XYZ file of N, CA and C in Angstrom:
774
model
N 86.833 80.263 99.181
C 88.050 80.285 99.971
C 88.214 78.949 100.675
N 89.446 78.682 101.069
C 89.745 77.393 101.696
C 89.196 77.369 103.114
N 88.516 76.319 103.467
C 88.021 76.153 104.830
C 88.722 74.963 105.454
N 89.575 75.211 106.439
C 90.373 74.130 107.008
C 90.501 74.316 108.517
N 89.390 74.629 109.148
C 89.416 74.870 110.582
C 89.261 73.550 111.328
N 90.186 73.267 112.241
C 90.161 72.015 112.976
C 90.263 72.299 114.470
N 89.641 71.469 115.250
C 89.691 71.596 116.697
C 90.350 70.341 117.260
N 91.360 70.542 118.067
C 92.056 69.415 118.674
C 91.796 69.392 120.177
N 91.948 68.227 120.767
C 91.774 68.094 122.200
C 92.921 68.733 122.952
N 92.701 69.009 124.238
C 93.737 69.655 125.033
C 94.854 68.670 125.324
N 96.042 69.226 125.582
C 97.199 68.399 125.868
C 98.198 69.232 126.645
N 99.065 68.575 127.384
C 100.063 69.290 128.168
C 101.155 69.862 127.281
N 101.333 69.321 126.076
C 102.394 69.783 125.186
C 101.815 70.748 124.164
N 101.354 71.902 124.662
C 100.688 72.861 123.788
C 101.620 73.394 122.711
N 102.876 73.643 123.064
C 103.811 74.214 122.092
C 104.017 73.277 120.921
N 104.205 71.998 121.224
C 104.415 71.047 120.148
C 103.139 70.807 119.356
N 101.998 70.885 120.024
C 100.717 70.782 119.326
C 100.538 71.955 118.363
N 100.931 73.139 118.827
C 100.814 74.317 117.987
C 101.654 74.171 116.727
N 102.875 73.715 116.887
C 103.748 73.545 115.721
C 103.208 72.480 114.768
N 102.696 71.413 115.315
C 102.130 70.357 114.474
C 100.888 70.864 113.741
N 100.082 71.644 114.459
C 98.864 72.181 113.861
C 99.191 73.133 112.721
N 100.164 73.999 112.926
C 100.546 74.949 111.883
C 100.956 74.238 110.600
N 101.586 73.095 110.740
C 102.058 72.351 109.570
C 100.922 71.727 108.776
N 99.736 71.663 109.361
C 98.581 71.116 108.625
C 97.852 72.191 107.819
N 98.199 73.463 108.039
C 97.443 74.553 107.434
C 97.974 74.935 106.060
N 97.093 75.428 105.186
C 97.581 76.014 103.932
C 98.414 77.251 104.235
N 99.337 77.550 103.336
C 100.242 78.670 103.575
C 99.935 79.839 102.647
N 100.163 81.039 103.160
C 100.004 82.257 102.373
C 100.907 83.312 102.995
N 101.407 84.240 102.186
C 102.257 85.289 102.754
C 101.469 86.258 103.615
N 102.150 86.888 104.543
C 101.514 87.950 105.322
C 101.164 89.095 104.377
N 99.934 89.608 104.423
C 99.575 90.714 103.512
C 100.510 91.908 103.663
N 100.828 92.522 102.534
C 101.668 93.715 102.553
C 100.869 94.914 103.032
N 101.565 95.877 103.585
C 100.981 97.182 103.894
C 101.626 98.179 102.949
N 100.832 98.721 102.031
C 101.384 99.566 100.979
C 101.181 101.046 101.288
N 101.663 101.886 100.385
C 101.568 103.336 100.552
C 100.142 103.866 100.439
N 99.205 103.032 99.997
C 97.819 103.488 99.856
C 96.898 102.863 100.910
N 97.461 102.176 101.887
C 96.669 101.512 102.924
C 96.713 102.301 104.225
N 95.637 102.995 104.584
C 95.617 103.698 105.876
C 95.741 102.710 107.034
N 96.517 103.092 108.038
C 96.798 102.189 109.157
C 96.464 102.862 110.478
N 95.684 102.173 111.291
C 95.422 102.586 112.664
C 96.406 101.847 113.568
N 97.108 102.574 114.423
C 98.060 101.928 115.313
C 99.382 101.670 114.616
N 100.212 100.860 115.258
C 101.559 100.573 114.758
C 101.768 99.073 114.599
N 101.725 98.563 113.356
C 101.893 97.119 113.151
C 103.233 96.579 113.627
N 104.233 97.450 113.760
C 105.553 97.003 114.195
C 105.617 96.741 115.693
N 104.608 97.198 116.414
C 104.658 97.037 117.871
C 103.495 96.220 118.423
N 102.701 95.613 117.558
C 101.582 94.790 118.026
C 101.740 93.351 117.544
N 101.238 92.442 118.333
C 101.258 91.026 117.945
C 100.102 90.658 117.032
N 99.090 91.530 116.979
C 97.886 91.274 116.184
C 97.701 92.401 115.169
N 97.582 92.021 113.904
C 97.301 92.980 112.835
C 96.013 92.540 112.147
N 95.039 93.431 112.080
C 93.788 93.134 111.388
C 93.792 93.881 110.051
N 93.554 93.138 108.982
C 93.423 93.719 107.645
C 91.941 93.704 107.282
N 91.412 94.882 107.026
C 90.009 94.979 106.601
C 89.956 95.287 105.109
N 89.244 94.460 104.365
C 89.077 94.663 102.926
C 87.693 95.269 102.727
N 87.676 96.535 102.294
C 86.442 97.304 102.348
C 86.246 98.128 101.089
N 84.979 98.452 100.841
C 84.585 99.234 99.667
C 83.838 100.471 100.161
N 84.328 101.661 99.790
C 83.696 102.891 100.250
C 82.237 102.995 99.793
N 81.881 102.279 98.734
C 80.517 102.338 98.207
C 79.638 101.205 98.732
N 80.151 100.433 99.681
C 79.427 99.264 100.191
C 78.654 99.616 101.454
N 77.322 99.489 101.455
C 76.531 99.846 102.646
C 76.840 98.987 103.857
N 77.224 97.723 103.663
C 77.568 96.882 104.804
C 78.883 97.328 105.446
N 79.797 97.847 104.612
C 81.036 98.400 105.148
C 80.742 99.644 105.973
N 79.804 100.470 105.490
C 79.391 101.654 106.237
C 78.817 101.252 107.597
N 77.968 100.241 107.572
C 77.335 99.755 108.802
C 78.390 99.297 109.796
N 79.374 98.552 109.311
C 80.444 98.075 110.177
C 81.213 99.240 110.789
N 81.556 100.220 109.958
C 82.380 101.318 110.451
C 81.645 102.218 111.438
N 80.357 102.351 111.295
C 79.611 103.228 112.185
C 79.135 102.537 113.460
N 78.886 101.230 113.385
C 78.307 100.533 114.527
C 79.288 99.644 115.287
N 80.262 99.067 114.584
C 81.165 98.098 115.217
C 82.563 98.653 115.435
N 83.108 99.303 114.410
C 84.503 99.719 114.472
C 84.814 100.681 115.617
N 83.942 101.651 115.956
C 84.285 102.563 117.065
C 84.609 101.839 118.370
N 83.893 100.751 118.660
C 84.167 99.992 119.878
C 85.489 99.246 119.779
N 85.777 98.708 118.587
C 87.066 98.035 118.390
C 88.201 99.034 118.569
N 88.032 100.214 117.996
C 89.063 101.243 118.083
C 89.307 101.643 119.533
N 88.238 101.855 120.260
C 88.366 102.282 121.654
C 88.998 101.214 122.528
N 88.595 99.963 122.352
C 88.997 98.900 123.272
C 90.250 98.137 122.855
N 90.653 98.262 121.588
C 91.798 97.472 121.127
C 92.873 98.263 120.379
N 92.488 99.310 119.644
C 93.468 100.052 118.849
C 94.073 101.201 119.642
N 93.225 102.009 120.263
C 93.705 103.201 120.965
C 94.640 102.870 122.122
N 94.499 101.684 122.705
C 95.381 101.294 123.806
C 96.556 100.433 123.344
N 96.736 100.302 122.014
C 97.918 99.630 121.476
C 97.885 98.119 121.481
N 96.706 97.523 121.709
C 96.638 96.062 121.736
C 96.728 95.461 120.336
N 96.139 96.139 119.342
C 96.179 95.650 117.965
C 96.427 96.835 117.029
N 96.777 96.531 115.796
C 96.810 97.534 114.729
C 95.812 97.110 113.660
N 95.408 98.075 112.827
C 94.320 97.848 111.881
C 94.685 98.467 110.535
N 94.591 97.687 109.470
C 94.961 98.153 108.134
C 93.718 98.176 107.257
N 93.435 99.343 106.683
C 92.295 99.473 105.770
C 92.791 99.229 104.348
N 92.261 98.184 103.713
C 92.650 97.837 102.341
C 91.477 98.131 101.411
N 91.703 99.012 100.460
C 90.655 99.393 99.508
C 90.356 98.211 98.588
N 89.080 97.789 98.560
C 88.660 96.634 97.768
C 87.355 96.972 97.046
N 87.405 97.867 96.049
C 86.179 98.315 95.381
C 85.518 97.206 94.566
N 84.226 97.022 94.776
C 83.465 95.998 94.049
C 82.841 96.641 92.800
N 83.657 96.756 91.757
C 83.238 97.441 90.538
C 81.985 96.823 89.916
N 81.859 95.500 90.058
C 80.768 94.797 89.366
C 79.395 95.151 89.902
N 79.291 95.461 91.194
C 77.968 95.697 91.785
C 77.776 97.123 92.286
N 78.846 97.884 92.397
C 78.748 99.278 92.840
C 79.257 100.181 91.722
N 78.350 100.828 91.000
C 78.751 101.587 89.804
C 79.727 102.727 90.082
N 79.740 103.230 91.322
C 80.641 104.340 91.624
C 81.767 103.924 92.563
N 82.029 102.634 92.613
C 83.131 102.150 93.447
C 84.465 102.705 92.965
N 84.595 102.876 91.660
C 85.862 103.347 91.113
C 86.150 104.780 91.547
N 85.184 105.688 91.368
C 85.439 107.084 91.682
C 85.624 107.293 93.182
N 84.843 106.601 94.003
C 85.014 106.746 95.450
C 86.375 106.203 95.886
N 86.777 105.081 95.287
C 88.073 104.496 95.598
C 89.212 105.429 95.223
N 89.159 105.961 93.999
C 90.216 106.856 93.539
C 90.271 108.130 94.379
N 89.120 108.690 94.645
C 89.065 109.972 95.363
C 89.625 109.827 96.779
N 89.157 108.819 97.507
C 89.601 108.643 98.886
C 91.079 108.280 98.963
N 91.560 107.530 97.985
C 92.989 107.195 97.964
C 93.827 108.439 97.733
N 93.375 109.313 96.847
C 94.097 110.564 96.613
C 94.071 111.454 97.847
N 92.938 111.511 98.539
C 92.867 112.293 99.779
C 93.885 111.764 100.784
N 93.985 110.443 100.885
C 94.924 109.841 101.844
C 96.377 110.130 101.476
N 96.737 109.907 100.222
C 98.133 110.079 99.830
C 98.554 111.549 99.806
N 97.608 112.441 99.550
C 97.938 113.866 99.493
C 97.939 114.537 100.868
N 97.028 114.114 101.755
C 96.818 114.851 103.003
C 97.034 114.024 104.270
N 97.290 112.732 104.112
C 97.623 111.935 105.278
C 96.442 111.298 105.977
N 96.767 110.562 107.030
C 95.788 109.708 107.708
C 94.636 110.489 108.328
N 94.923 111.545 109.080
C 93.868 112.237 109.826
C 92.821 112.847 108.908
N 93.255 113.461 107.800
C 92.302 114.042 106.845
C 91.534 112.928 106.139
N 92.231 111.859 105.788
C 91.545 110.715 105.172
C 90.458 110.181 106.101
N 90.782 110.019 107.380
C 89.813 109.473 108.329
C 88.589 110.373 108.434
N 88.810 111.690 108.477
C 87.696 112.631 108.556
C 86.827 112.546 107.305
N 87.460 112.483 106.138
C 86.709 112.407 104.885
C 85.981 111.068 104.766
N 86.660 109.989 105.127
C 86.050 108.661 105.042
C 84.845 108.554 105.967
N 84.965 109.090 107.175
C 83.836 109.059 108.099
C 82.655 109.843 107.556
N 82.925 110.931 106.874
C 81.855 111.701 106.226
C 81.143 110.856 105.170
N 81.890 110.095 104.371
C 81.253 109.273 103.331
C 80.409 108.170 103.962
N 80.927 107.510 105.002
C 80.184 106.422 105.631
C 78.924 106.957 106.312
N 79.048 108.070 106.996
C 77.889 108.638 107.681
C 76.810 109.030 106.675
N 77.197 109.668 105.577
C 76.219 110.101 104.583
C 75.498 108.924 103.947
N 76.218 107.853 103.672
C 75.564 106.699 103.061
C 74.540 106.095 104.011
N 74.843 106.053 105.284
C 73.897 105.486 106.241
C 72.725 106.424 106.522
N 72.835 107.676 106.101
C 71.718 108.606 106.221
C 70.861 108.611 104.947
N 71.123 107.661 104.050
C 70.331 107.550 102.830
C 70.879 108.327 101.655
N 72.046 108.962 101.835
C 72.645 109.711 100.727
C 73.617 108.782 100.016
N 73.094 107.664 99.555
C 73.949 106.670 98.911
C 74.437 107.190 97.566
N 75.716 106.984 97.315
C 76.279 107.429 96.029
C 75.611 106.700 94.875
N 75.138 105.510 95.119
C 74.492 104.732 94.050
C 73.164 105.338 93.599
N 72.598 106.254 94.394
C 71.330 106.873 93.995
C 71.552 108.087 93.101
N 72.791 108.551 93.004
C 73.084 109.696 92.150
C 73.102 109.267 90.692
N 72.847 110.199 89.797
C 72.606 109.839 88.402
C 73.867 109.607 87.586
N 75.006 110.088 88.056
C 76.223 109.913 87.258
C 77.453 109.974 88.145
N 78.557 109.500 87.595
C 79.829 109.568 88.295
C 80.229 111.016 88.560
N 79.896 111.902 87.636
C 80.217 113.312 87.817
C 79.484 113.911 89.013
N 78.247 113.444 89.233
C 77.493 113.914 90.393
C 78.208 113.530 91.688
N 78.700 112.301 91.738
C 79.443 111.848 92.915
C 80.693 112.704 93.091
N 81.374 112.927 91.992
C 82.597 113.717 92.003
C 82.331 115.128 92.528
N 81.228 115.714 92.093
C 80.883 117.068 92.525
C 80.588 117.122 94.024
N 79.878 116.104 94.519
C 79.568 116.052 95.947
C 80.858 115.922 96.767
N 81.759 115.087 96.283
C 83.041 114.899 96.976
C 83.856 116.194 96.954
N 83.879 116.869 95.813
C 84.629 118.124 95.713
C 84.074 119.184 96.664
N 82.756 119.209 96.787
C 82.124 120.186 97.679
C 82.556 119.950 99.116
N 82.580 118.680 99.528
C 83.009 118.364 100.890
C 84.499 118.662 101.069
N 85.300 118.356 100.058
C 86.737 118.632 100.138
C 86.993 120.126 100.316
N 86.252 120.944 99.575
C 86.393 122.399 99.707
C 85.989 122.867 101.105
N 84.915 122.266 101.638
C 84.462 122.630 102.984
C 85.523 122.283 104.034
N 86.337 121.272 103.747
C 87.407 120.871 104.657
C 88.688 121.659 104.412
N 88.667 122.530 103.406
C 89.845 123.340 103.114
C 90.880 122.650 102.258
N 90.492 121.584 101.556
C 91.432 120.860 100.705
C 91.481 121.495 99.320
N 92.565 121.258 98.615
C 92.759 121.802 97.268
C 92.135 120.842 96.258
N 90.944 121.170 95.756
C 90.250 120.246 94.853
C 90.981 120.117 93.528
N 91.719 121.139 93.117
C 92.494 121.035 91.875
C 93.602 119.989 92.011
N 94.196 119.950 93.190
C 95.236 118.960 93.457
C 94.644 117.555 93.469
N 93.463 117.425 94.083
C 92.793 116.120 94.111
C 92.362 115.718 92.706
N 91.803 116.669 91.954
C 91.401 116.391 90.574
C 92.568 115.867 89.757
N 93.712 116.513 89.887
C 94.896 116.106 89.136
C 95.302 114.677 89.486
N 95.221 114.351 90.772
C 95.570 113.002 91.232
C 94.602 111.970 90.679
N 93.291 112.261 90.795
C 92.275 111.315 90.328
C 92.366 111.123 88.817
N 92.471 112.232 88.073
C 92.474 112.158 86.613
C 93.729 111.501 86.053
N 94.788 111.478 86.837
C 96.018 110.827 86.374
C 95.923 109.308 86.447
N 94.881 108.814 87.139
C 94.720 107.361 87.364
C 95.956 106.758 88.019
N 96.638 107.575 88.809
C 97.897 107.159 89.413
C 97.753 105.888 90.240
N 96.625 105.768 90.938
C 96.466 104.635 91.841
C 95.485 103.580 91.325
N 94.894 103.825 90.164
C 93.877 102.909 89.666
C 94.438 101.497 89.512
N 95.559 101.380 88.814
C 96.103 100.048 88.546
C 96.694 99.415 89.798
N 97.198 100.226 90.686
C 97.713 99.679 91.941
C 96.584 99.051 92.746
N 95.461 99.756 92.854
C 94.304 99.215 93.565
C 93.769 97.973 92.862
N 93.661 98.062 91.538
C 93.122 96.950 90.747
C 93.997 95.700 90.901
N 95.310 95.863 90.782
C 96.224 94.720 90.890
C 96.244 94.162 92.307
N 96.186 95.048 93.283
C 96.164 94.606 94.673
C 94.899 93.804 94.956
N 93.783 94.269 94.411
C 92.513 93.574 94.603
C 92.554 92.184 93.976
N 93.081 92.086 92.767
C 93.190 90.788 92.094
C 94.110 89.841 92.866
N 95.154 90.399 93.431
C 96.093 89.579 94.205
C 95.404 88.962 95.422
N 94.664 89.769 96.164
C 94.004 89.254 97.360
C 92.878 88.270 97.008
N 92.227 88.508 95.890
C 91.188 87.571 95.448
C 91.802 86.226 95.096
N 92.956 86.260 94.452
C 93.620 85.025 94.022
C 94.315 84.322 95.185
N 95.022 85.078 96.012
C 95.854 84.489 97.069
C 95.038 84.022 98.262
N 93.973 84.757 98.595
C 93.206 84.464 99.802
C 91.726 84.154 99.533
N 91.308 84.269 98.282
C 89.922 83.968 97.946
C 88.941 85.038 98.389
N 89.402 86.249 98.618
C 88.514 87.316 99.067
C 87.690 87.821 97.891
N 86.371 87.889 98.075
C 85.511 88.310 96.983
C 84.400 89.253 97.386
N 84.257 89.527 98.680
C 83.191 90.407 99.152
C 83.683 91.339 100.235
N 82.870 92.324 100.548
C 83.242 93.284 101.590
C 82.112 93.446 102.602
N 82.443 93.714 103.857
C 83.808 93.725 104.366
C 84.318 92.313 104.660
N 85.595 92.086 104.364
C 86.270 90.842 104.715
C 87.459 91.174 105.597
N 87.895 90.200 106.373
C 88.945 90.461 107.361
C 89.965 89.329 107.384
N 91.216 89.707 107.576
C 92.271 88.761 107.907
C 92.884 89.237 109.217
N 92.841 88.402 110.231
C 93.477 88.719 111.503
C 94.764 87.911 111.585
N 95.891 88.606 111.519
C 97.200 87.962 111.562
C 97.783 88.086 112.967
N 98.227 86.956 113.524
C 98.717 86.930 114.902
C 100.084 86.248 114.926
N 101.030 86.851 115.633
C 102.327 86.216 115.796
C 102.153 84.924 116.585
N 102.641 83.824 116.027
C 102.468 82.538 116.705
C 103.261 82.476 118.004
N 104.290 83.310 118.112
C 105.083 83.328 119.345
C 104.317 83.936 120.513
N 103.180 84.602 120.207
C 102.443 85.313 121.260
C 101.217 84.558 121.755
N 100.943 83.388 121.170
C 99.719 82.674 121.545
C 100.020 81.202 121.830
N 99.028 80.538 122.403
C 99.133 79.108 122.684
C 98.169 78.333 121.780
N 98.330 77.049 121.803
C 97.422 76.207 121.029
C 95.993 76.330 121.548
N 95.851 76.491 122.859
C 94.525 76.634 123.446
C 93.848 77.928 122.964
N 94.635 78.954 122.729
C 94.079 80.197 122.202
C 93.464 79.973 120.835
N 94.167 79.221 120.001
C 93.649 78.926 118.666
C 92.355 78.135 118.762
N 92.277 77.231 119.698
C 91.046 76.479 119.895
C 89.881 77.406 120.223
N 90.127 78.392 121.079
C 89.073 79.331 121.445
C 88.609 80.136 120.237
N 89.570 80.614 119.457
C 89.226 81.414 118.274
C 88.478 80.572 117.258
N 88.927 79.349 117.050
C 88.254 78.472 116.098
C 86.814 78.180 116.499
N 86.580 78.061 117.788
C 85.209 77.787 118.243
C 84.299 78.967 117.935
N 84.834 80.185 118.007
C 84.050 81.375 117.654
C 83.818 81.409 116.142
N 84.857 81.174 115.376
C 84.739 81.205 113.915
C 83.763 80.148 113.400
N 83.740 79.022 114.064
C 82.842 77.942 113.623
C 81.374 78.340 113.712
N 81.061 79.338 114.533
C 79.682 79.803 114.629
C 79.192 80.404 113.326
N 80.122 80.880 112.500
C 79.741 81.496 111.229
C 79.170 80.480 110.243
N 79.512 79.222 110.425
C 79.078 78.208 109.471
C 77.559 78.040 109.457
N 76.912 78.333 110.570
C 75.448 78.196 110.607
C 74.766 79.239 109.723
N 75.528 80.282 109.337
C 74.993 81.307 108.446
C 75.479 81.124 107.008
N 76.080 79.976 106.739
C 76.562 79.687 105.398
C 77.888 80.332 105.069
N 78.581 80.859 106.066
C 79.882 81.486 105.851
C 80.996 80.487 106.108
N 82.095 80.646 105.407
C 83.198 79.688 105.494
C 84.489 80.390 105.905
N 84.767 80.479 107.191
C 86.033 81.069 107.617
C 87.204 80.190 107.210
N 88.364 80.806 107.092
C 89.568 80.082 106.693
C 90.701 80.403 107.649
N 91.691 79.533 107.644
C 92.855 79.752 108.496
C 94.108 79.368 107.724
N 95.133 80.215 107.826
C 96.388 80.014 107.108
C 97.552 80.221 108.067
N 98.716 79.846 107.591
C 99.943 80.228 108.263
C 100.907 80.762 107.223
N 101.818 81.614 107.667
C 102.854 82.073 106.750
C 103.854 80.938 106.535
N 104.581 80.956 105.433
C 105.522 79.861 105.152
C 106.547 79.611 106.247
N 106.919 80.657 106.986
C 107.880 80.462 108.076
C 107.203 80.198 109.416
N 105.877 80.043 109.401
C 105.081 79.744 110.604
C 105.140 80.859 111.661
N 105.565 82.041 111.281
C 105.667 83.125 112.267
C 104.318 83.786 112.547
N 103.382 83.649 111.608
C 102.040 84.210 111.791
C 100.992 83.151 111.478
N 99.899 83.201 112.209
C 98.707 82.445 111.861
C 97.644 83.472 111.486
N 96.873 83.181 110.445
C 95.930 84.175 109.915
C 94.526 83.593 109.849
N 93.591 84.303 110.448
C 92.183 83.919 110.449
C 91.431 84.827 109.477
N 90.729 84.233 108.531
C 90.009 85.012 107.516
C 88.513 84.728 107.595
N 87.717 85.796 107.515
C 86.261 85.643 107.511
C 85.657 86.897 106.906
N 84.359 86.869 106.665
C 83.689 87.999 106.017
C 82.397 88.321 106.749
N 81.952 89.580 106.575
C 80.655 89.973 107.100
C 80.724 91.186 108.007
N 79.664 92.000 107.973
C 79.544 93.156 108.866
C 79.052 92.655 110.219
N 79.932 91.999 110.934
C 79.585 91.297 112.163
C 79.589 92.252 113.358
N 78.836 91.913 114.408
C 78.736 92.806 115.571
C 80.021 92.835 116.387
N 80.104 93.826 117.252
C 81.290 93.968 118.092
C 81.515 92.734 118.964
N 80.452 92.145 119.463
C 80.600 90.978 120.344
C 81.381 89.862 119.665
N 81.176 89.684 118.358
C 81.908 88.646 117.627
C 83.402 88.975 117.592
N 83.731 90.208 117.216
C 85.142 90.600 117.164
C 85.783 90.538 118.544
N 85.048 90.943 119.552
C 85.579 90.913 120.910
C 85.905 89.491 121.346
N 85.047 88.543 120.972
C 85.281 87.149 121.346
C 86.494 86.553 120.643
N 86.886 87.141 119.522
C 88.099 86.691 118.829
C 89.327 87.449 119.331
N 89.215 88.756 119.416
C 90.383 89.568 119.743
C 90.834 89.418 121.188
N 89.881 89.262 122.096
C 90.253 89.198 123.506
C 91.239 88.049 123.808
N 90.962 86.826 123.372
C 91.946 85.774 123.645
C 93.258 85.971 122.884
N 93.213 86.583 121.695
C 94.429 86.757 120.927
C 95.387 87.758 121.569
N 94.847 88.826 122.154
C 95.727 89.805 122.787
C 96.152 89.340 124.186
N 95.450 88.346 124.708
C 95.785 87.834 126.045
C 96.781 86.686 125.976
N 96.977 86.157 124.736
C 97.908 85.047 124.578
C 97.255 83.708 124.788
């Protein structure tokens, strides 16, 4: 991915510095929010939208959701400071059951809505962190059976879910969406994040603060990136890793404060 993070000195003309800085950045469109992307909060009413690219079969994604995300949700989402978009990004090459978990959870979401999806997704993440990794099961059918058993326990119609999964209705949508994000933003691992912020809501000094936090990732061999939308209405910070809450807090706090 492109790494173009720059730090400028302070100046009294922050607004003009911000505009000049935006013009030095590579451009990319604001990520779409599609019918298969579960959303926490309301992106239409927040200045900050976080896109998480995640794989239900990825243990690091599980770790993030169980250890870091609850604090983010409590301190930033539940009070309306930010919105959060979950983007399914199955790593087929390294997770043999990424496809079935991706298809199943997407069907649960589209058939039963956000709250049921969240309950089912939390069950999958919790089970994987308890050592019940889907990758240890002997076949895709075994994974499917375990998922069906949980769906029945939740009172869901497994025949309806089966019909959705077997139709491959969302397979190509997920696949094409994944290829698009890999090509447009260079995303190749999970969990990865894009934090999009309205430029009208922040100052140049805010960007300096965020960049100083992102630069800490370089000591671990990670390469954060920064983009702007073609109309300069959003600035987007991209990075990867199951990072601790303190890292996210150090980025989100200045962004929601302006």
